[in-house]
PDB file of C-alpha atoms and ligand atoms in Angstrom:
ATOM      1  CA  MET A 186      98.710  86.425  81.814  1.00 76.00           C
ATOM      2  CA  SER A 187     100.113  89.095  79.512  1.00 92.00           C
ATOM      3  CA  LYS A 188     103.355  88.364  77.672  1.00 98.00           C
ATOM      4  CA  PRO A 189     106.557  90.098  78.813  1.00 98.00           C
ATOM      5  CA  GLU A 190     107.382  93.074  76.590  1.00 98.00           C
ATOM      6  CA  ILE A 191     110.648  93.042  74.664  1.00 98.00           C
ATOM      7  CA  LEU A 192     112.424  95.818  72.832  1.00 98.00           C
ATOM      8  CA  MET A 193     114.309  94.539  69.795  1.00 98.00           C
ATOM      9  CA  ILE A 194     117.064  96.863  68.584  1.00 98.00           C
ATOM     10  CA  GLY A 195     117.491  95.156  65.227  1.00 98.00           C
ATOM     11  CA  ALA A 196     115.872  92.314  63.307  1.00 97.00           C
ATOM     12  CA  TYR A 197     116.646  88.625  63.821  1.00 98.00           C
ATOM     13  CA  PRO A 198     116.016  86.029  61.112  1.00 98.00           C
ATOM     14  CA  GLU A 199     112.387  85.054  60.587  1.00 97.00           C
ATOM     15  CA  TRP A 200     112.991  81.659  62.242  1.00 98.00           C
ATOM     16  CA  ASP A 201     113.678  83.565  65.488  1.00 98.00           C
ATOM     17  CA  MET A 202     111.079  86.306  65.092  1.00 98.00           C
ATOM     18  CA  ARG A 203     108.166  83.852  64.985  1.00 97.00           C
ATOM     19  CA  PRO A 204     108.949  81.953  68.225  1.00 98.00           C
ATOM     20  CA  LEU A 205     109.849  85.231  69.948  1.00 98.00           C
ATOM     21  CA  ALA A 206     106.479  86.678  68.968  1.00 98.00           C
ATOM     22  CA  ASP A 207     104.752  83.587  70.405  1.00 98.00           C
ATOM     23  CA  ASP A 208     106.257  84.183  73.846  1.00 98.00           C
ATOM     24  CA  TYR A 209     106.702  87.954  74.059  1.00 98.00           C
ATOM     25  CA  GLU A 210     105.142  91.209  72.975  1.00 98.00           C
ATOM     26  CA  ILE A 211     107.805  92.513  70.606  1.00 98.00           C
ATOM     27  CA  HIS A 212     108.515  96.183  69.961  1.00 98.00           C
ATOM     28  CA  ARG A 213     110.646  96.724  66.837  1.00 98.00           C
ATOM     29  CA  LEU A 214     112.861  99.743  67.372  1.00 98.00           C
ATOM     30  CA  TRP A 215     114.550  99.494  63.968  1.00 98.00           C
ATOM     31  CA  GLU A 216     111.208  99.951  62.199  1.00 98.00           C
ATOM     32  CA  ALA A 217     110.272 103.146  64.053  1.00 98.00           C
ATOM     33  CA  ALA A 218     110.388 106.300  61.935  1.00 98.00           C
ATOM     34  CA  ASP A 219     110.794 108.410  65.085  1.00 98.00           C
ATOM     35  CA  ARG A 220     112.745 106.322  67.607  1.00 97.00           C
ATOM     36  CA  ASN A 221     112.406 108.875  70.345  1.00 97.00           C
ATOM     37  CA  ALA A 222     108.629 109.018  70.115  1.00 98.00           C
ATOM     38  CA  PHE A 223     108.473 105.234  69.822  1.00 98.00           C
ATOM     39  CA  LEU A 224     110.524 104.775  72.989  1.00 98.00           C
ATOM     40  CA  GLU A 225     108.425 107.382  74.784  1.00 97.00           C
ATOM     41  CA  THR A 226     105.397 105.131  74.242  1.00 98.00           C
ATOM     42  CA  VAL A 227     106.855 101.661  74.833  1.00 98.00           C
ATOM     43  CA  ALA A 228     109.689 102.260  77.343  1.00 98.00           C
ATOM     44  CA  PRO A 229     107.671 102.030  80.599  1.00 98.00           C
ATOM     45  CA  ASN A 230     106.752  98.368  80.026  1.00 98.00           C
ATOM     46  CA  ILE A 231     109.945  96.972  78.506  1.00 98.00           C
ATOM     47  CA  ARG A 232     111.388  94.133  80.593  1.00 98.00           C
ATOM     48  CA  ALA A 233     113.961  92.792  78.111  1.00 98.00           C
ATOM     49  CA  VAL A 234     116.117  94.073  75.284  1.00 98.00           C
ATOM     50  CA  ALA A 235     117.081  91.720  72.464  1.00 98.00           C
ATOM     51  CA  THR A 236     120.006  93.145  70.543  1.00 98.00           C
ATOM     52  CA  ARG A 237     122.813  92.077  68.226  1.00 97.00           C
ATOM     53  CA  GLY A 238     126.572  92.192  68.802  1.00 95.00           C
ATOM     54  CA  GLU A 239     127.180  95.200  66.575  1.00 92.00           C
ATOM     55  CA  LEU A 240     124.097  97.126  67.789  1.00 95.00           C
ATOM     56  CA  GLY A 241     124.575  96.670  71.532  1.00 97.00           C
ATOM     57  CA  ALA A 242     122.698  98.760  74.103  1.00 98.00           C
ATOM     58  CA  GLN A 243     124.118 102.102  75.201  1.00 98.00           C
ATOM     59  CA  ALA A 244     123.707 103.711  78.626  1.00 98.00           C
ATOM     60  CA  ALA A 245     121.184 106.251  77.307  1.00 98.00           C
ATOM     61  CA  LEU A 246     118.889 103.448  76.145  1.00 98.00           C
ATOM     62  CA  ILE A 247     119.286 101.423  79.347  1.00 98.00           C
ATOM     63  CA  ASP A 248     118.423 104.557  81.337  1.00 97.00           C
ATOM     64  CA  ARG A 249     115.207 105.054  79.374  1.00 98.00           C
ATOM     65  CA  LEU A 250     113.853 101.628  80.349  1.00 98.00           C
ATOM     66  CA  PRO A 251     112.792 101.739  84.024  1.00 98.00           C
ATOM     67  CA  ARG A 252     111.564  98.124  84.186  1.00 98.00           C
ATOM     68  CA  LEU A 253     114.459  96.589  82.241  1.00 98.00           C
ATOM     69  CA  GLU A 254     115.595  93.235  83.670  1.00 98.00           C
ATOM     70  CA  ILE A 255     117.732  91.621  80.968  1.00 99.00           C
ATOM     71  CA  ILE A 256     119.649  92.399  77.769  1.00 99.00           C
ATOM     72  CA  ALA A 257     120.068  89.356  75.524  1.00 98.00           C
ATOM     73  CA  CYS A 258     122.761  89.746  72.877  1.00 98.00           C
ATOM     74  CA  TYR A 259     122.737  87.796  69.603  1.00 98.00           C
ATOM     75  CA  GLY A 260     126.532  87.580  69.354  1.00 98.00           C
ATOM     76  CA  VAL A 261     129.453  86.771  71.627  1.00 98.00           C
ATOM     77  CA  GLY A 262     130.907  90.295  71.647  1.00 98.00           C
ATOM     78  CA  VAL A 263     129.197  92.556  74.168  1.00 98.00           C
ATOM     79  CA  ASP A 264     131.512  95.541  73.688  1.00 98.00           C
ATOM     80  CA  ALA A 265     128.632  97.668  72.341  1.00 97.00           C
ATOM     81  CA  ILE A 266     126.586  97.058  75.502  1.00 98.00           C
ATOM     82  CA  ASP A 267     127.248  99.355  78.444  1.00 98.00           C
ATOM     83  CA  LEU A 268     127.950  96.558  80.915  1.00 98.00           C
ATOM     84  CA  ALA A 269     128.815  98.920  83.762  1.00 98.00           C
ATOM     85  CA  ARG A 270     125.465 100.677  83.434  1.00 98.00           C
ATOM     86  CA  ALA A 271     123.624  97.377  83.172  1.00 98.00           C
ATOM     87  CA  LYS A 272     125.364  96.101  86.292  1.00 98.00           C
ATOM     88  CA  ALA A 273     124.682  99.314  88.197  1.00 98.00           C
ATOM     89  CA  ARG A 274     121.000  99.001  87.295  1.00 98.00           C
ATOM     90  CA  GLY A 275     120.876  95.286  88.228  1.00 98.00           C
ATOM     91  CA  VAL A 276     120.135  94.379  84.598  1.00 98.00           C
ATOM     92  CA  ARG A 277     121.356  90.923  83.535  1.00 98.00           C
ATOM     93  CA  VAL A 278     123.242  90.521  80.226  1.00 98.00           C
ATOM     94  CA  THR A 279     123.638  87.352  78.157  1.00 98.00           C
ATOM     95  CA  ASN A 280     125.566  86.588  74.951  1.00 98.00           C
ATOM     96  CA  THR A 281     125.998  83.647  72.556  1.00 98.00           C
ATOM     97  CA  PRO A 282     129.453  82.122  73.115  1.00 98.00           C
ATOM     98  CA  ASP A 283     130.552  78.649  71.953  1.00 98.00           C
ATOM     99  CA  VAL A 284     127.858  78.154  69.316  1.00 98.00           C
ATOM    100  CA  LEU A 285     129.687  80.463  66.892  1.00 98.00           C
ATOM    101  CA  THR A 286     133.298  79.580  67.753  1.00 98.00           C
ATOM    102  CA  GLU A 287     133.917  77.061  64.984  1.00 98.00           C
ATOM    103  CA  ASP A 288     132.422  79.163  62.197  1.00 98.00           C
ATOM    104  CA  VAL A 289     134.369  82.262  63.236  1.00 98.00           C
ATOM    105  CA  ALA A 290     137.578  80.202  63.304  1.00 98.00           C
ATOM    106  CA  ASP A 291     136.711  78.854  59.847  1.00 98.00           C
ATOM    107  CA  MET A 292     136.414  82.424  58.566  1.00 99.00           C
ATOM    108  CA  ALA A 293     139.804  83.300  60.061  1.00 99.00           C
ATOM    109  CA  MET A 294     141.346  80.454  58.070  1.00 98.00           C
ATOM    110  CA  ALA A 295     139.289  81.287  54.966  1.00 98.00           C
ATOM    111  CA  LEU A 296     140.493  84.902  55.037  1.00 99.00           C
ATOM    112  CA  THR A 297     144.066  83.776  55.690  1.00 98.00           C
ATOM    113  CA  LEU A 298     144.046  81.461  52.680  1.00 98.00           C
ATOM    114  CA  ALA A 299     142.088  83.880  50.502  1.00 98.00           C
ATOM    115  CA  THR A 300     144.576  86.663  51.228  1.00 98.00           C
ATOM    116  CA  LEU A 301     147.783  84.621  50.860  1.00 98.00           C
ATOM    117  CA  ARG A 302     146.599  82.559  47.896  1.00 98.00           C
ATOM    118  CA  LYS A 303     144.759  85.499  46.277  1.00 98.00           C
ATOM    119  CA  VAL A 304     141.521  83.546  45.907  1.00 98.00           C
ATOM    120  CA  PRO A 305     139.262  86.514  44.971  1.00 98.00           C
ATOM    121  CA  GLN A 306     141.891  87.753  42.501  1.00 97.00           C
ATOM    122  CA  GLY A 307     142.105  84.280  40.938  1.00 98.00           C
ATOM    123  CA  ASP A 308     138.340  84.158  40.591  1.00 98.00           C
ATOM    124  CA  ALA A 309     138.321  87.587  38.917  1.00 98.00           C
ATOM    125  CA  TYR A 310     141.244  86.530  36.713  1.00 98.00           C
ATOM    126  CA  VAL A 311     139.369  83.547  35.306  1.00 98.00           C
ATOM    127  CA  ARG A 312     136.082  85.413  34.869  1.00 98.00           C
ATOM    128  CA  SER A 313     137.718  88.335  33.063  1.00 98.00           C
ATOM    129  CA  GLY A 314     139.320  86.078  30.446  1.00 98.00           C
ATOM    130  CA  ALA A 315     142.832  87.182  31.493  1.00 98.00           C
ATOM    131  CA  TRP A 316     143.898  83.539  31.968  1.00 98.00           C
ATOM    132  CA  ALA A 317     143.724  82.939  28.213  1.00 98.00           C
ATOM    133  CA  LYS A 318     146.453  85.543  27.731  1.00 98.00           C
ATOM    134  CA  ALA A 319     148.835  84.694  30.580  1.00 98.00           C
ATOM    135  CA  ASN A 320     149.069  82.739  33.824  1.00 98.00           C
ATOM    136  CA  MET A 321     148.194  84.588  36.989  1.00 98.00           C
ATOM    137  CA  PRO A 322     151.109  85.870  39.111  1.00 97.00           C
ATOM    138  CA  LEU A 323     152.157  83.442  41.874  1.00 98.00           C
ATOM    139  CA  ALA A 324     150.779  83.663  45.405  1.00 98.00           C
ATOM    140  CA  THR A 325     152.236  82.870  48.877  1.00 98.00           C
ATOM    141  CA  SER A 326     152.217  79.547  50.802  1.00 98.00           C
ATOM    142  CA  LEU A 327     150.641  79.218  54.215  1.00 98.00           C
ATOM    143  CA  GLY A 328     152.529  76.033  55.170  1.00 98.00           C
ATOM    144  CA  GLY A 329     155.740  76.631  57.113  1.00 98.00           C
ATOM    145  CA  LYS A 330     154.668  80.097  58.234  1.00 98.00           C
ATOM    146  CA  THR A 331     154.022  81.383  61.755  1.00 98.00           C
ATOM    147  CA  ILE A 332     150.521  82.426  62.736  1.00 98.00           C
ATOM    148  CA  GLY A 333     150.287  84.871  65.642  1.00 98.00           C
ATOM    149  CA  LEU A 334     146.993  84.737  67.502  1.00 98.00           C
ATOM    150  CA  LEU A 335     146.115  88.035  69.089  1.00 98.00           C
ATOM    151  CA  GLY A 336     143.686  86.702  71.693  1.00 98.00           C
ATOM    152  CA  PHE A 337     143.787  83.107  72.876  1.00 98.00           C
ATOM    153  CA  GLY A 338     140.228  82.570  74.018  1.00 98.00           C
ATOM    154  CA  ARG A 339     137.684  80.144  72.622  1.00 98.00           C
ATOM    155  CA  ILE A 340     137.998  81.444  69.058  1.00 98.00           C
ATOM    156  CA  GLY A 341     141.802  81.771  69.179  1.00 98.00           C
ATOM    157  CA  ARG A 342     142.073  78.163  70.355  1.00 98.00           C
ATOM    158  CA  ALA A 343     139.723  77.014  67.564  1.00 98.00           C
ATOM    159  CA  VAL A 344     141.941  78.786  65.000  1.00 98.00           C
ATOM    160  CA  ALA A 345     145.010  77.092  66.558  1.00 98.00           C
ATOM    161  CA  ARG A 346     143.348  73.669  66.174  1.00 98.00           C
ATOM    162  CA  ARG A 347     142.692  74.319  62.493  1.00 98.00           C
ATOM    163  CA  ALA A 348     146.104  75.850  61.854  1.00 96.00           C
ATOM    164  CA  LYS A 349     147.812  72.642  62.992  1.00 94.00           C
ATOM    165  CA  GLY A 350     146.447  70.910  59.904  1.00 97.00           C
ATOM    166  CA  PHE A 351     148.141  73.504  57.682  1.00 98.00           C
ATOM    167  CA  GLY A 352     151.633  72.808  59.017  1.00 97.00           C
ATOM    168  CA  VAL A 353     152.161  76.217  60.572  1.00 98.00           C
ATOM    169  CA  ARG A 354     153.750  77.293  63.834  1.00 98.00           C
ATOM    170  CA  ILE A 355     151.442  79.000  66.335  1.00 98.00           C
ATOM    171  CA  VAL A 356     152.423  81.811  68.686  1.00 98.00           C
ATOM    172  CA  TYR A 357     149.971  83.849  70.743  1.00 98.00           C
ATOM    173  CA  CYS A 358     149.334  86.852  72.931  1.00 98.00           C
ATOM    174  CA  ASP A 359     146.753  87.205  75.694  1.00 97.00           C
ATOM    175  CA  VAL A 360     146.575  88.795  79.134  1.00 96.00           C
ATOM    176  CA  ALA A 361     148.486  85.803  80.554  1.00 97.00           C
ATOM    177  CA  PRO A 362     150.124  82.621  79.236  1.00 98.00           C
ATOM    178  CA  ALA A 363     147.706  79.700  78.803  1.00 97.00           C
ATOM    179  CA  ALA A 364     148.513  76.283  80.258  1.00 96.00           C
ATOM    180  CA  ASP A 365     147.034  74.479  77.224  1.00 94.00           C
ATOM    181  CA  ALA A 366     148.912  76.503  74.571  1.00 94.00           C
ATOM    182  CA  GLU A 367     151.537  74.716  72.518  1.00 91.00           C
ATOM    183  CA  GLY A 368     153.170  77.789  70.961  1.00 96.00           C
ATOM    184  CA  ALA A 369     155.269  80.572  72.404  1.00 98.00           C
ATOM    185  CA  TYR A 370     153.595  83.318  74.443  1.00 98.00           C
ATOM    186  CA  TYR A 371     154.214  87.002  73.729  1.00 98.00           C
ATOM    187  CA  PRO A 372     153.073  89.574  76.267  1.00 97.00           C
ATOM    188  CA  ASP A 373     152.181  92.328  73.789  1.00 97.00           C
ATOM    189  CA  ALA A 374     150.904  92.828  70.252  1.00 98.00           C
ATOM    190  CA  VAL A 375     154.144  94.312  68.887  1.00 98.00           C
ATOM    191  CA  ALA A 376     156.268  91.386  70.097  1.00 98.00           C
ATOM    192  CA  LEU A 377     153.671  88.952  68.747  1.00 98.00           C
ATOM    193  CA  ALA A 378     153.597  90.674  65.341  1.00 99.00           C
ATOM    194  CA  ARG A 379     157.399  90.604  65.160  1.00 98.00           C
ATOM    195  CA  ALA A 380     157.296  86.802  65.549  1.00 98.00           C
ATOM    196  CA  SER A 381     154.394  86.317  63.078  1.00 98.00           C
ATOM    197  CA  ASP A 382     153.944  85.992  59.327  1.00 99.00           C
ATOM    198  CA  VAL A 383     150.157  86.074  59.684  1.00 99.00           C
ATOM    199  CA  LEU A 384     148.661  88.027  62.582  1.00 99.00           C
ATOM    200  CA  ILE A 385     145.089  86.906  63.317  1.00 99.00           C
ATOM    201  CA  ALA A 386     142.999  89.033  65.689  1.00 99.00           C
ATOM    202  CA  THR A 387     140.480  87.058  67.760  1.00 98.00           C
ATOM    203  CA  VAL A 388     140.571  89.357  70.781  1.00 98.00           C
ATOM    204  CA  SER A 389     137.426  90.921  72.331  1.00 97.00           C
ATOM    205  CA  GLY A 390     136.483  94.480  71.442  1.00 97.00           C
ATOM    206  CA  GLY A 391     136.016  97.265  73.970  1.00 96.00           C
ATOM    207  CA  GLU A 392     138.002  99.995  75.700  1.00 96.00           C
ATOM    208  CA  ALA A 393     140.859  97.692  76.739  1.00 96.00           C
ATOM    209  CA  THR A 394     141.660  96.706  73.148  1.00 98.00           C
ATOM    210  CA  ARG A 395     140.848  99.924  71.259  1.00 98.00           C
ATOM    211  CA  ASN A 396     143.521 100.559  68.565  1.00 98.00           C
ATOM    212  CA  LEU A 397     145.557  97.634  69.913  1.00 98.00           C
ATOM    213  CA  VAL A 398     146.673  96.933  66.348  1.00 98.00           C
ATOM    214  CA  ASN A 399     148.395 100.154  65.339  1.00 98.00           C
ATOM    215  CA  ALA A 400     151.309 101.502  63.267  1.00 98.00           C
ATOM    216  CA  LYS A 401     153.888  99.927  65.596  1.00 98.00           C
ATOM    217  CA  VAL A 402     152.242  96.521  65.219  1.00 99.00           C
ATOM    218  CA  PHE A 403     152.232  96.816  61.417  1.00 99.00           C
ATOM    219  CA  GLU A 404     155.925  97.832  61.410  1.00 98.00           C
ATOM    220  CA  ALA A 405     156.666  94.748  63.518  1.00 99.00           C
ATOM    221  CA  LEU A 406     154.604  92.456  61.257  1.00 99.00           C
ATOM    222  CA  GLY A 407     156.723  93.571  58.325  1.00 98.00           C
ATOM    223  CA  PRO A 408     156.548  93.742  54.517  1.00 98.00           C
ATOM    224  CA  SER A 409     155.662  90.069  53.960  1.00 98.00           C
ATOM    225  CA  GLY A 410     153.217  89.986  56.892  1.00 98.00           C
ATOM    226  CA  VAL A 411     149.459  89.652  56.604  1.00 98.00           C
ATOM    227  CA  PHE A 412     146.844  90.908  59.075  1.00 99.00           C
ATOM    228  CA  ILE A 413     143.536  89.044  59.533  1.00 99.00           C
ATOM    229  CA  ASN A 414     140.674  90.473  61.617  1.00 99.00           C
ATOM    230  CA  VAL A 415     137.624  88.446  62.708  1.00 98.00           C
ATOM    231  CA  ALA A 416     137.372  90.279  66.043  1.00 98.00           C
ATOM    232  CA  ARG A 417     136.155  93.887  66.009  1.00 98.00           C
ATOM    233  CA  GLY A 418     136.969  96.924  63.871  1.00 98.00           C
ATOM    234  CA  SER A 419     137.638  98.915  67.032  1.00 98.00           C
ATOM    235  CA  ILE A 420     140.791  96.932  67.823  1.00 98.00           C
ATOM    236  CA  VAL A 421     142.507  98.395  64.746  1.00 98.00           C
ATOM    237  CA  ASP A 422     143.756 101.884  64.045  1.00 98.00           C
ATOM    238  CA  GLU A 423     142.263 101.855  60.538  1.00 98.00           C
ATOM    239  CA  ASP A 424     144.186 104.926  59.356  1.00 98.00           C
ATOM    240  CA  ALA A 425     147.396 103.161  60.351  1.00 98.00           C
ATOM    241  CA  LEU A 426     146.243 100.008  58.525  1.00 99.00           C
ATOM    242  CA  ILE A 427     145.508 101.969  55.341  1.00 98.00           C
ATOM    243  CA  GLU A 428     148.875 103.719  55.578  1.00 98.00           C
ATOM    244  CA  ALA A 429     150.669 100.394  56.178  1.00 98.00           C
ATOM    245  CA  LEU A 430     148.993  98.875  53.107  1.00 98.00           C
ATOM    246  CA  ARG A 431     149.704 101.962  50.996  1.00 98.00           C
ATOM    247  CA  ARG A 432     153.392 102.087  51.924  1.00 98.00           C
ATOM    248  CA  GLY A 433     153.937  98.309  51.752  1.00 98.00           C
ATOM    249  CA  VAL A 434     154.684  98.144  55.477  1.00 98.00           C
ATOM    250  CA  ILE A 435     152.623  94.911  55.424  1.00 99.00           C
ATOM    251  CA  ALA A 436     151.761  92.666  52.474  1.00 98.00           C
ATOM    252  CA  GLY A 437     148.000  92.437  52.860  1.00 98.00           C
ATOM    253  CA  ALA A 438     144.932  92.033  55.044  1.00 99.00           C
ATOM    254  CA  GLY A 439     141.804  89.902  55.339  1.00 99.00           C
ATOM    255  CA  LEU A 440     139.047  91.783  57.112  1.00 99.00           C
ATOM    256  CA  ASP A 441     135.590  90.722  58.300  1.00 98.00           C
ATOM    257  CA  VAL A 442     135.109  93.651  60.682  1.00 98.00           C
ATOM    258  CA  PHE A 443     135.553  97.404  60.384  1.00 98.00           C
ATOM    259  CA  TRP A 444     135.256 100.646  62.311  1.00 97.00           C
ATOM    260  CA  ASN A 445     132.171 101.958  60.578  1.00 96.00           C
ATOM    261  CA  GLU A 446     130.032  99.004  59.514  1.00 96.00           C
ATOM    262  CA  PRO A 447     128.418  98.737  57.046  1.00 96.00           C
ATOM    263  CA  ASN A 448     129.667 102.036  55.595  1.00 97.00           C
ATOM    264  CA  ILE A 449     133.325 101.134  55.700  1.00 98.00           C
ATOM    265  CA  ASP A 450     136.229 103.391  54.817  1.00 98.00           C
ATOM    266  CA  PRO A 451     136.357 103.214  50.984  1.00 98.00           C
ATOM    267  CA  ARG A 452     140.146 103.631  51.051  1.00 98.00           C
ATOM    268  CA  LEU A 453     140.363  99.985  52.200  1.00 98.00           C
ATOM    269  CA  LEU A 454     138.815  98.836  48.948  1.00 98.00           C
ATOM    270  CA  VAL A 455     141.478 100.195  46.607  1.00 98.00           C
ATOM    271  CA  PHE A 456     144.082  97.599  47.632  1.00 98.00           C
ATOM    272  CA  GLU A 457     144.419  94.384  45.600  1.00 96.00           C
ATOM    273  CA  SER A 458     146.078  92.912  48.680  1.00 97.00           C
ATOM    274  CA  VAL A 459     142.959  93.234  50.839  1.00 98.00           C
ATOM    275  CA  VAL A 460     140.156  90.646  51.025  1.00 98.00           C
ATOM    276  CA  VAL A 461     136.966  91.875  52.685  1.00 98.00           C
ATOM    277  CA  GLN A 462     133.842  90.229  54.099  1.00 98.00           C
ATOM    278  CA  PRO A 463     130.606  91.849  55.383  1.00 98.00           C
ATOM    279  CA  HIS A 464     130.993  90.893  59.105  1.00 97.00           C
ATOM    280  CA  GLN A 465     130.014  87.380  58.221  1.00 98.00           C
ATOM    281  CA  SER A 466     132.160  85.107  60.417  1.00 98.00           C
ATOM    282  CA  SER A 467     129.181  83.712  62.315  1.00 98.00           C
ATOM    283  CA  GLY A 468     126.985  84.086  59.236  1.00 98.00           C
ATOM    284  CA  THR A 469     125.926  80.531  58.491  1.00 98.00           C
ATOM    285  CA  VAL A 470     122.382  79.195  58.754  1.00 98.00           C
ATOM    286  CA  GLU A 471     123.521  76.570  61.274  1.00 98.00           C
ATOM    287  CA  THR A 472     125.306  78.974  63.593  1.00 98.00           C
ATOM    288  CA  ARG A 473     122.764  81.769  63.338  1.00 98.00           C
ATOM    289  CA  LYS A 474     119.991  79.276  64.239  1.00 98.00           C
ATOM    290  CA  ALA A 475     122.004  78.171  67.276  1.00 98.00           C
ATOM    291  CA  MET A 476     122.639  81.802  68.274  1.00 98.00           C
ATOM    292  CA  GLY A 477     118.925  82.653  68.018  1.00 98.00           C
ATOM    293  CA  LYS A 478     117.986  79.618  70.084  1.00 98.00           C
ATOM    294  CA  LEU A 479     120.492  80.566  72.769  1.00 98.00           C
ATOM    295  CA  VAL A 480     119.052  84.098  72.943  1.00 98.00           C
ATOM    296  CA  ARG A 481     115.549  82.632  73.318  1.00 98.00           C
ATOM    297  CA  ASP A 482     116.699  80.049  75.877  1.00 98.00           C
ATOM    298  CA  ASN A 483     118.332  82.768  77.974  1.00 98.00           C
ATOM    299  CA  LEU A 484     115.182  84.901  77.871  1.00 98.00           C
ATOM    300  CA  ALA A 485     113.007  81.895  78.728  1.00 98.00           C
ATOM    301  CA  ALA A 486     115.279  80.975  81.650  1.00 98.00           C
ATOM    302  CA  HIS A 487     115.140  84.527  82.957  1.00 98.00           C
ATOM    303  CA  PHE A 488     111.361  84.812  82.828  1.00 98.00           C
ATOM    304  CA  ALA A 489     110.960  81.339  84.382  1.00 98.00           C
ATOM    305  CA  GLY A 490     113.307  82.276  87.237  1.00 98.00           C
ATOM    306  CA  ARG A 491     115.875  79.672  86.180  1.00 98.00           C
ATOM    307  CA  PRO A 492     119.667  80.290  85.973  1.00 98.00           C
ATOM    308  CA  LEU A 493     120.774  81.989  82.764  1.00 98.00           C
ATOM    309  CA  LEU A 494     122.604  79.737  80.304  1.00 98.00           C
ATOM    310  CA  THR A 495     125.322  82.160  79.228  1.00 98.00           C
ATOM    311  CA  PRO A 496     125.380  85.168  81.559  1.00 98.00           C
ATOM    312  CA  VAL A 497     127.887  87.986  81.097  1.00 98.00           C
ATOM    313  CA  VAL A 498     126.531  90.172  83.916  1.00 95.00           C
TER     314      VAL A 498
HETATM  315  C1  8YV B 548     127.418  88.710  64.685  1.00 95.44           C
HETATM  316  C2  8YV B 548     129.367  89.132  66.320  1.00 95.44           C
HETATM  317  O1  8YV B 548     127.768  89.071  63.389  1.00 95.44           O
HETATM  318  O2  8YV B 548     129.293  87.400  67.872  1.00 95.44           O
HETATM  319  C3  8YV B 548     129.618  88.551  67.646  1.00 95.44           C
HETATM  320  O3  8YV B 548     130.159  89.263  68.498  1.00 95.44           O
HETATM  321  O4  8YV B 548     129.795  90.196  66.011  1.00 95.44           O
HETATM  322  C4  8YV B 548     128.653  88.316  65.327  1.00 95.44           C
HETATM  323  O5  8YV B 548     128.556  86.986  65.609  1.00 95.44           O
HETATM  324  C5  8YV B 548     126.437  89.691  65.148  1.00 95.44           C
HETATM  325  O6  8YV B 548     126.252  89.806  66.494  1.00 95.44           O
HETATM  326  C6  8YV B 548     125.117  89.339  64.463  1.00 95.44           C
HETATM  327  O7  8YV B 548     124.432  90.441  64.202  1.00 95.44           O
END
């Protein structure tokens, strides 16, 4: 029997590519010099799309694949996949929740500490030889502060668990109060920011949260406040963030995600008070292996007629 044909939007690590190639005929869209011509040839037989969180699958692509049955996303965020179009076409969608939760929460704490304690600046200070001339300026404590979690889902809860160990108070905002939350609930981002010293975004991307963190939120966070984003660039009005940093409306930011990845707005890089990462929160060997396996397990379940492990649609 011939192998099911899969369209891959972007590369996965080699440890996923090999087992995928054993089970499926893989078509590598990212390698095509002329994507249009490539799709013209392969589209009629494609039964699955394997994509990544940041690459997604837009309506135009879904519409070009008449035999498409499933879109498997390597990532928990499916905001770049047109879910409505997939649903309308009867195309299933899967993602990779849970397996990345702990690493993303770790990055939220790492960025929080790096920003408050000026870890990259300290590293640069030692390397440059500046330490021999004078001690580095003092940083800011995390202990005793209030962390506001914008989004209290799996990742928000994992950040809350970690934060407990740092002696901070937790407050949160989500669509509704959560029965298992220990901290105070705030119904909107501005109220949450007003109550927070560190505002950590763990909310999903997509239309509902576009520009959720805007000038009003930064005003409410205040001049000693720090903004941390491990969610999606789209949830932030980046112009407002740059303006807030420039005018000292907030003290700093730790950012793993941006509007225009990987070609991010260079204005973000001029601030000493900003710590950046290359969308790396789930970027550990352990987690990426688990994400790849979950993608493959979902595809295998689909083609064997078994229930999907982590369906979104
Ligand atoms: C990944 C992500 O960086 O899970 C998500 O939503 O954005 C990340 O875990 C990405 O999908 C891997 O390319």
